[in-house]
Amino acid sequence: MARDRSKEQLAGKPLRPESLMMSYGYKPELSEGALKCPIFQTSTFVFQTAEEGQAFFELAYGLREQSEGEELGLIYSRLNNPDLEILEDRLTLWDDADDAAVFESGMAAITTTLLQFLNPGDVLLHSVPLYGGTEYFIANVLPRFGIHPISFYPTDPEQSLEKALEDPRIPDHLRMIYIETPANPTNVLVDIEQCATIAQQFSTEERPVLLVVDNTFLGPLWQRPLKHGADLVVYSATKFLGGHSDLIAGVVLGKAELMQQVKQFRTFVGNMASPWTGWLLMRSLETLKLRMTSQMKNARYVADFLADHPKVEKVFYLGHLSEEDPQYAIYRKQCLAPGSMISFNIRGGKKEAFRFLNHLKLIKLAVSLGSTESLAEHPATMTHSDVPPEEQRRMGISEKMIRLSIGVEHPEDLIADLEQALQAV
Ligand SMILES: *Cc1c(COP(=O)(O)O)cnc(C)c1O
């Protein structure tokens, strides 16, 4: 249950997320005066009286309405735990969400959301490409439950969103639109507002169509899908939110009545994050703005360097979109900055790409992204190796492509590393 943010004011003005992130939702007097929220490494909580235990359960199981000012008491760490509750309150701040739920992985957040809201016979409309795990779950697991996926390619006129909407199953069965923007690894954008309009157009009283956006790539600093009409936002918190390559976690956030359903389902699936993961994420959130700002600035230097390099054929970077590109209008509408993910095509093919990767010294050769250290990988043979070659081509992935996640190192050191690795090609 989310806190009332309107009370967080100073001299009559609301406090900003980065100012609240160190203390929001935590009361030192409940923890021996500890300045920082301790790790509540406990499975269960002691009730002061039997009456209190009864009252807590009545609320938790929805047996009665919450009375004015009443908060859900602590019961059992699968239902609630201070490290998760305080973290969830803080996660609502950047996205201005009613409520948030934390999971032990991004995939747990995504699959729990899909399973909570989709029923047999429903159609799920989704953008391509999606994160590999999401794509697999939608293509291979959901059909076992009678849920029908229909896909669209944001920049391919042959398989556009408009074309997908001509499918005869859409008007009576569309239940969810699921998009990932920018897409991995090409940075292709999907228009959130346009998808929200379509969701509304096909919504009925009995079957509202939900728009769910995976916002992992730009994070809450540079894109806030709820403001553009999304109902729910999902994150792999393993990436920017965690930001130190030392944890796996996921988040769902959005409208209160939907979040209540997500959290109830989570209670029964039992895939909530642990107190330790919650504590690590609270620590990470304190520096989210610092890290993401530094990464974003570094990425601009790196992208400019790559664009001018004779051994680089093409750079895929949001900060380089030209004003004539239809993608530019979407960028201006929904993105606050270009973020820190860059892909580029090296001149040559797989041999040149591998030679480059094998010569990097400071930048590490690893999948994942959004962390303090810079990482490089080869989508065609690594993150997207299970995508058939024909499909890879359609997505714009080739064996020349290298994906970079830019960290907080000194930009000149990053450029020196890229320069020497390109020279080795
Ligand atoms: C990594 C990632 C996921 C999956 O998250 P995990 O934390 O690895 O389960 C989902 N979506 C995107 C865009 C990702 O990058």
Coordinates of C-alpha atoms and ligand atoms in Angstrom, one line a residue:
M1 CA 0.0 0.0 0.0
A2 CA 1.6 3.2 -1.2
R3 CA 2.2 6.2 1.0
D4 CA 0.7 9.6 0.5
R5 CA 3.5 11.6 -1.3
S6 CA 1.7 15.0 -1.0
K7 CA 2.9 15.2 2.6
E8 CA 6.5 15.2 1.6
Q9 CA 7.0 19.0 1.4
L10 CA 9.5 21.6 2.4
A11 CA 8.5 25.3 2.7
G12 CA 5.3 24.5 0.8
K13 CA 7.0 22.9 -2.1
P14 CA 7.1 19.1 -2.9
L15 CA 10.5 17.5 -2.5
R16 CA 12.1 15.9 -5.5
P17 CA 12.8 12.1 -5.8
E18 CA 16.6 12.5 -5.4
S19 CA 16.0 14.5 -2.1
L20 CA 13.6 11.9 -0.7
M21 CA 15.5 8.8 -1.8
M22 CA 17.7 8.5 1.4
S23 CA 14.9 8.7 3.9
Y24 CA 11.4 8.2 2.3
G25 CA 9.1 5.7 4.0
Y26 CA 11.6 4.9 6.9
K27 CA 11.0 5.8 10.5
P28 CA 14.3 5.6 12.6
E29 CA 12.3 5.5 15.9
L30 CA 10.9 2.1 14.9
S31 CA 14.5 0.7 14.5
E32 CA 16.4 1.8 17.6
G33 CA 17.2 5.1 16.0
A34 CA 19.3 3.5 13.2
L35 CA 19.9 6.2 10.5
K36 CA 19.7 3.6 7.7
C37 CA 17.0 1.0 7.3
P38 CA 18.3 -2.3 8.8
I39 CA 18.0 -5.6 6.9
F40 CA 14.9 -7.3 8.4
Q41 CA 16.2 -10.8 7.9
T42 CA 13.2 -12.5 9.3
S43 CA 10.6 -14.8 7.9
T44 CA 7.8 -13.9 10.3
F45 CA 6.7 -11.1 12.7
V46 CA 5.4 -11.2 16.3
F47 CA 1.8 -10.0 16.9
Q48 CA 1.4 -8.1 20.2
T49 CA -2.0 -9.7 20.8
A50 CA -4.2 -12.3 19.1
E51 CA -6.7 -9.4 18.3
E52 CA -3.9 -7.6 16.4
G53 CA -3.1 -10.8 14.4
Q54 CA -6.7 -11.2 13.5
A55 CA -6.9 -7.5 12.4
F56 CA -3.8 -7.8 10.2
F57 CA -5.1 -10.9 8.5
E58 CA -8.5 -9.4 7.9
L59 CA -6.8 -6.6 5.9
A60 CA -4.2 -8.8 4.2
Y61 CA -6.9 -11.2 2.9
G62 CA -9.3 -8.4 2.0
L63 CA -12.0 -9.5 4.5
R64 CA -12.8 -5.9 5.5
E65 CA -12.2 -2.4 4.3
Q66 CA -9.1 -0.5 5.6
S67 CA -10.1 2.1 8.1
E68 CA -8.9 5.7 7.9
G69 CA -5.1 5.9 8.4
E70 CA -4.7 2.2 9.1
E71 CA -1.6 0.5 7.6
L72 CA -1.2 -3.2 6.9
G73 CA 0.7 -4.7 9.8
L74 CA 3.7 -7.0 9.3
I75 CA 2.7 -10.6 9.1
Y76 CA 5.1 -12.9 7.2
S77 CA 7.9 -12.0 4.7
R78 CA 6.1 -13.5 1.7
L79 CA 3.3 -11.0 2.3
N80 CA 5.3 -8.0 3.5
N81 CA 8.6 -7.0 4.9
P82 CA 9.9 -3.5 5.8
D83 CA 12.8 -3.7 3.4
L84 CA 10.4 -4.4 0.5
E85 CA 7.7 -2.0 1.6
I86 CA 10.1 0.9 2.0
L87 CA 11.9 0.1 -1.2
E88 CA 8.5 -0.1 -3.0
D89 CA 7.5 3.3 -1.7
R90 CA 10.8 4.8 -3.0
L91 CA 10.4 3.1 -6.4
T92 CA 7.1 5.0 -6.9
L93 CA 8.9 8.4 -6.7
W94 CA 10.6 8.7 -10.1
D95 CA 7.8 7.3 -12.1
D96 CA 5.1 9.0 -10.0
A97 CA 3.3 5.7 -9.7
D98 CA 0.6 4.8 -7.1
D99 CA 2.4 1.7 -6.0
A100 CA 5.2 -0.7 -6.8
A101 CA 6.0 -4.4 -6.3
V102 CA 9.5 -5.9 -6.2
F103 CA 10.4 -9.4 -7.5
E104 CA 13.5 -11.6 -7.3
S105 CA 14.1 -11.1 -11.1
G106 CA 12.9 -9.0 -14.0
M107 CA 11.5 -12.1 -15.5
A108 CA 9.5 -12.8 -12.4
A109 CA 8.0 -9.3 -12.6
I110 CA 7.2 -9.7 -16.3
T111 CA 5.7 -13.2 -16.1
T112 CA 3.7 -12.5 -13.0
T113 CA 2.2 -9.4 -14.7
L114 CA 1.3 -11.4 -17.9
L115 CA -0.2 -14.3 -15.9
Q116 CA -2.2 -12.1 -13.6
F117 CA -4.0 -10.2 -16.4
L118 CA -4.3 -12.7 -19.3
N119 CA -6.9 -15.4 -19.5
P120 CA -7.5 -18.3 -22.0
G121 CA -8.8 -16.8 -25.3
D122 CA -7.2 -13.4 -24.8
V123 CA -4.9 -11.8 -27.4
L124 CA -1.6 -10.2 -26.4
L125 CA -0.3 -7.7 -28.9
H126 CA 3.5 -7.0 -28.6
S127 CA 6.3 -5.2 -30.2
V128 CA 9.4 -7.0 -31.7
P129 CA 12.2 -7.3 -30.6
L130 CA 11.6 -8.0 -27.0
Y131 CA 14.0 -9.2 -24.3
G132 CA 14.9 -12.9 -25.1
G133 CA 13.3 -14.3 -22.0
T134 CA 10.1 -12.3 -22.5
E135 CA 9.9 -13.3 -26.1
Y136 CA 10.3 -17.0 -25.2
F137 CA 7.7 -16.9 -22.5
I138 CA 5.2 -15.2 -24.8
A139 CA 5.8 -17.5 -27.7
N140 CA 6.2 -20.8 -25.9
V141 CA 4.4 -20.6 -22.5
L142 CA 1.4 -18.4 -22.9
P143 CA 0.0 -20.4 -25.9
R144 CA -0.2 -23.4 -23.5
F145 CA -2.8 -21.4 -21.5
G146 CA -4.8 -20.5 -24.7
I147 CA -3.3 -17.0 -24.9
H148 CA -2.6 -15.8 -28.5
P149 CA 0.3 -13.5 -29.2
I150 CA 0.3 -11.2 -32.2
S151 CA 3.5 -9.3 -32.9
F152 CA 4.4 -6.0 -34.8
Y153 CA 7.7 -4.4 -35.9
P154 CA 7.7 -0.7 -35.1
T155 CA 9.7 0.3 -38.2
D156 CA 8.8 -2.4 -40.8
P157 CA 5.8 -1.3 -43.0
E158 CA 5.2 -4.9 -43.9
Q159 CA 4.5 -5.9 -40.3
S160 CA 3.5 -2.6 -38.7
L161 CA 1.2 -2.0 -35.8
E162 CA -1.5 -0.9 -38.2
K163 CA -1.2 -4.2 -40.1
A164 CA -1.3 -6.2 -36.8
L165 CA -4.6 -4.4 -35.9
E166 CA -6.3 -5.8 -39.0
D167 CA -6.1 -9.3 -37.4
P168 CA -9.8 -10.4 -37.0
R169 CA -9.2 -11.6 -33.4
I170 CA -8.2 -8.2 -32.1
P171 CA -11.6 -6.4 -31.6
D172 CA -13.1 -9.1 -29.4
H173 CA -10.1 -10.5 -27.7
L174 CA -7.4 -7.9 -27.3
R175 CA -6.5 -7.8 -23.6
M176 CA -3.0 -6.4 -23.4
I177 CA -0.4 -4.4 -25.4
Y178 CA 3.1 -5.1 -24.3
I179 CA 6.0 -3.0 -25.6
E180 CA 9.7 -2.6 -25.0
T181 CA 11.0 0.9 -25.9
P182 CA 13.8 1.6 -26.8
A183 CA 14.2 -2.0 -28.2
N184 CA 17.3 -4.0 -27.5
P185 CA 19.9 -3.9 -29.2
T186 CA 18.8 -1.5 -32.0
N187 CA 17.4 1.4 -29.9
V188 CA 14.2 1.4 -32.1
L189 CA 11.4 3.4 -30.4
V190 CA 7.8 2.4 -30.0
D191 CA 5.3 5.3 -29.6
I192 CA 3.8 4.8 -26.1
E193 CA 1.0 7.4 -26.5
Q194 CA -0.1 5.8 -29.8
C195 CA -0.3 2.4 -28.1
A196 CA -2.2 3.9 -25.2
T197 CA -4.8 5.3 -27.6
I198 CA -5.2 2.0 -29.3
A199 CA -5.6 0.3 -25.9
Q200 CA -8.3 2.7 -25.1
Q201 CA -10.0 2.3 -28.4
F202 CA -10.4 -1.5 -27.9
S203 CA -11.2 -1.3 -24.2
T204 CA -14.7 -2.3 -23.0
E205 CA -16.2 -2.1 -19.6
E206 CA -15.7 -5.9 -19.0
R207 CA -12.4 -6.1 -20.9
P208 CA -10.1 -3.1 -20.4
V209 CA -7.0 -3.4 -22.6
L210 CA -3.9 -2.8 -20.6
L211 CA -0.7 -1.2 -21.9
V212 CA 2.4 -2.6 -20.2
V213 CA 5.9 -1.0 -21.0
D214 CA 9.3 -2.6 -20.2
N215 CA 11.2 0.6 -19.4
T216 CA 14.5 -1.2 -18.5
F217 CA 16.6 0.5 -21.2
L218 CA 16.1 4.2 -20.4
G219 CA 15.0 3.7 -16.8
P220 CA 12.9 6.1 -14.8
L221 CA 15.3 9.0 -15.2
W222 CA 14.9 9.3 -19.0
Q223 CA 11.4 7.9 -19.7
R224 CA 8.2 7.8 -17.7
P225 CA 5.7 5.6 -19.6
L226 CA 2.9 6.2 -17.0
K227 CA 2.8 9.9 -18.1
H228 CA 2.2 8.8 -21.7
G229 CA -0.7 6.6 -20.9
A230 CA 0.8 3.2 -19.8
D231 CA -1.1 1.3 -17.2
L232 CA 1.9 -0.6 -15.8
V233 CA 5.7 -0.3 -16.1
V234 CA 8.1 -3.2 -15.7
Y235 CA 11.8 -3.1 -15.0
S236 CA 14.6 -5.5 -14.7
A237 CA 16.1 -3.9 -11.6
T238 CA 19.2 -6.0 -12.3
K239 CA 20.1 -3.2 -14.8
F240 CA 20.1 0.5 -14.0
L241 CA 18.1 0.4 -10.7
G242 CA 20.5 -2.0 -9.1
G243 CA 23.3 -0.6 -11.2
H244 CA 26.3 -2.5 -9.7
S245 CA 26.1 -5.9 -11.4
D246 CA 25.7 -7.6 -8.0
L247 CA 22.0 -8.5 -7.8
I248 CA 19.1 -9.9 -9.8
A249 CA 15.7 -8.2 -9.3
G250 CA 12.5 -6.9 -11.0
V251 CA 9.9 -4.3 -10.4
V252 CA 6.3 -3.6 -11.6
L253 CA 4.7 -0.3 -10.9
G254 CA 1.6 1.6 -11.9
K255 CA -2.1 2.3 -11.0
A256 CA -3.2 1.3 -7.5
E257 CA -6.1 -1.1 -8.5
L258 CA -3.8 -3.0 -10.9
M259 CA -0.9 -3.1 -8.4
Q260 CA -3.2 -4.6 -5.8
Q261 CA -3.8 -7.5 -8.2
V262 CA -0.1 -7.9 -9.0
K263 CA 0.8 -8.0 -5.4
Q264 CA -1.9 -10.5 -4.5
F265 CA -0.8 -12.8 -7.3
R266 CA 2.8 -12.4 -6.1
T267 CA 1.8 -13.5 -2.6
F268 CA 0.6 -16.8 -4.0
V269 CA 3.4 -17.3 -6.6
G270 CA 5.8 -16.4 -3.8
N271 CA 8.4 -14.7 -6.1
M272 CA 8.9 -11.5 -4.1
A273 CA 12.4 -10.2 -3.5
S274 CA 14.3 -11.1 -0.4
P275 CA 15.0 -8.5 2.4
W276 CA 18.7 -8.6 1.4
T277 CA 17.9 -7.8 -2.3
G278 CA 15.5 -5.1 -1.1
W279 CA 18.2 -3.5 1.1
L280 CA 20.8 -3.6 -1.8
L281 CA 18.3 -1.9 -4.1
M282 CA 17.5 0.9 -1.5
R283 CA 21.2 1.6 -1.4
S284 CA 21.4 1.6 -5.2
L285 CA 18.5 4.0 -5.5
E286 CA 20.3 6.7 -3.5
T287 CA 22.8 7.1 -6.4
L288 CA 20.4 6.4 -9.3
K289 CA 20.4 9.9 -10.7
L290 CA 24.1 10.4 -10.2
R291 CA 25.0 7.1 -12.0
M292 CA 22.5 7.5 -14.8
T293 CA 23.5 11.1 -15.5
S294 CA 27.2 10.2 -15.6
Q295 CA 26.5 7.2 -17.8
M296 CA 24.4 9.3 -20.2
K297 CA 27.1 12.0 -20.5
N298 CA 29.8 9.4 -21.1
A299 CA 27.7 7.7 -23.7
R300 CA 27.5 10.9 -25.8
Y301 CA 31.3 11.2 -25.9
V302 CA 31.6 7.5 -26.9
A303 CA 28.8 7.7 -29.5
D304 CA 30.4 10.8 -31.1
F305 CA 33.8 9.1 -31.2
L306 CA 32.4 6.0 -32.8
A307 CA 30.4 8.0 -35.4
D308 CA 33.6 9.6 -36.6
H309 CA 35.7 6.5 -36.7
P310 CA 36.7 5.0 -40.1
K311 CA 36.3 1.4 -38.9
V312 CA 32.7 2.1 -37.8
E313 CA 29.9 1.7 -40.4
K314 CA 26.9 2.8 -38.4
V315 CA 26.0 3.9 -34.8
F316 CA 22.6 3.2 -33.2
Y317 CA 22.3 5.9 -30.6
L318 CA 19.2 7.9 -29.6
G319 CA 21.2 11.1 -29.4
H320 CA 22.1 10.8 -33.1
L321 CA 18.6 10.6 -34.5
S322 CA 18.2 13.1 -37.3
E323 CA 15.2 15.4 -37.3
E324 CA 13.8 13.9 -40.6
D325 CA 13.7 10.5 -39.0
P326 CA 10.1 9.6 -37.9
Q327 CA 11.7 8.1 -34.8
Y328 CA 12.9 11.6 -33.8
A329 CA 9.4 12.8 -33.2
I330 CA 8.7 9.9 -30.9
Y331 CA 12.0 10.5 -29.1
R332 CA 11.1 14.2 -28.5
K333 CA 7.7 13.2 -27.2
Q334 CA 8.6 10.5 -24.7
C335 CA 12.3 10.4 -23.9
L336 CA 14.1 12.9 -21.6
A337 CA 17.7 11.9 -22.6
P338 CA 19.3 9.4 -24.9
G339 CA 20.5 7.1 -22.1
S340 CA 23.7 5.1 -22.2
M341 CA 23.1 2.1 -24.5
I342 CA 24.9 2.3 -27.9
S343 CA 25.1 -0.3 -30.6
F344 CA 27.3 0.0 -33.7
N345 CA 28.2 -1.9 -36.8
I346 CA 31.9 -2.4 -37.3
R347 CA 33.2 -2.5 -40.9
G348 CA 33.6 -6.1 -41.9
G349 CA 31.7 -9.0 -40.2
K350 CA 31.9 -11.4 -37.4
K351 CA 35.7 -11.8 -37.6
E352 CA 36.2 -8.1 -37.2
A353 CA 33.6 -7.8 -34.4
F354 CA 35.2 -10.7 -32.4
R355 CA 38.7 -9.3 -32.9
F356 CA 37.5 -5.9 -31.5
L357 CA 35.7 -7.6 -28.5
N358 CA 38.8 -9.7 -27.7
H359 CA 41.0 -6.7 -27.6
L360 CA 39.0 -4.6 -25.2
K361 CA 40.8 -4.1 -21.9
L362 CA 38.9 -1.7 -19.6
I363 CA 35.4 -2.5 -21.1
K364 CA 34.4 -6.0 -20.1
L365 CA 33.0 -8.6 -22.4
A366 CA 29.7 -9.6 -20.7
V367 CA 26.0 -9.4 -21.3
S368 CA 23.7 -7.3 -19.0
L369 CA 23.7 -3.6 -18.9
G370 CA 23.1 -0.4 -17.0
S371 CA 25.9 -0.9 -14.4
T372 CA 28.7 1.3 -13.2
E373 CA 31.2 -0.6 -15.4
S374 CA 31.1 -0.5 -19.2
L375 CA 30.2 -3.8 -20.9
A376 CA 30.3 -5.0 -24.6
E377 CA 28.7 -7.9 -26.2
H378 CA 27.9 -9.4 -29.7
P379 CA 24.0 -9.7 -30.0
A380 CA 24.0 -12.0 -33.1
T381 CA 25.9 -14.8 -31.2
M382 CA 25.1 -13.9 -27.6
T383 CA 21.9 -12.2 -26.3
H384 CA 20.0 -12.8 -29.6
S385 CA 21.6 -16.1 -30.7
D386 CA 18.3 -17.9 -30.5
V387 CA 16.6 -15.5 -32.9
P388 CA 16.6 -17.1 -36.4
P389 CA 18.9 -15.3 -38.9
E390 CA 16.0 -14.1 -41.1
E391 CA 14.3 -12.6 -38.0
Q392 CA 17.6 -11.0 -36.9
R393 CA 17.9 -9.3 -40.2
R394 CA 14.3 -8.0 -39.9
M395 CA 15.2 -6.6 -36.5
G396 CA 18.4 -4.9 -37.9
I397 CA 20.8 -7.3 -36.1
S398 CA 23.8 -8.4 -38.1
E399 CA 27.2 -10.1 -37.3
K400 CA 28.8 -6.7 -37.5
M401 CA 26.9 -5.4 -34.6
I402 CA 28.3 -4.7 -31.1
R403 CA 26.3 -3.5 -28.2
L404 CA 27.8 -1.3 -25.5
S405 CA 26.5 -0.4 -22.1
I406 CA 28.4 2.7 -21.0
G407 CA 29.4 3.0 -17.3
V408 CA 30.8 5.8 -15.0
E409 CA 34.5 5.5 -15.9
H410 CA 36.3 8.5 -17.3
P411 CA 35.1 9.0 -20.9
E412 CA 38.6 9.5 -22.2
D413 CA 39.7 6.1 -20.8
L414 CA 36.7 4.5 -22.5
I415 CA 37.5 6.1 -25.8
A416 CA 41.2 5.1 -25.5
D417 CA 40.1 1.5 -24.9
L418 CA 37.7 1.6 -27.9
E419 CA 40.4 3.2 -30.1
Q420 CA 43.1 0.6 -29.3
A421 CA 40.6 -2.3 -29.8
L422 CA 39.5 -0.8 -33.2
Q423 CA 43.1 -0.4 -34.2
A424 CA 43.7 -4.1 -33.6
V425 CA 41.0 -4.9 -36.2
Ligands
LIG1 C1 17.5 -8.1 -18.4 C2 16.2 -7.7 -18.9 C3 15.0 -8.4 -18.6 C4 15.0 -9.6 -17.6 O1 15.4 -9.3 -16.3 P1 16.2 -10.3 -15.3 O2 16.4 -9.4 -14.1 O3 17.4 -10.8 -16.0 O4 15.2 -11.4 -15.0 C5 13.8 -8.0 -19.1 N1 13.8 -6.9 -19.9 C6 14.9 -6.3 -20.3 C7 14.7 -5.1 -21.3 C8 16.1 -6.7 -19.9 O5 17.2 -6.0 -20.3

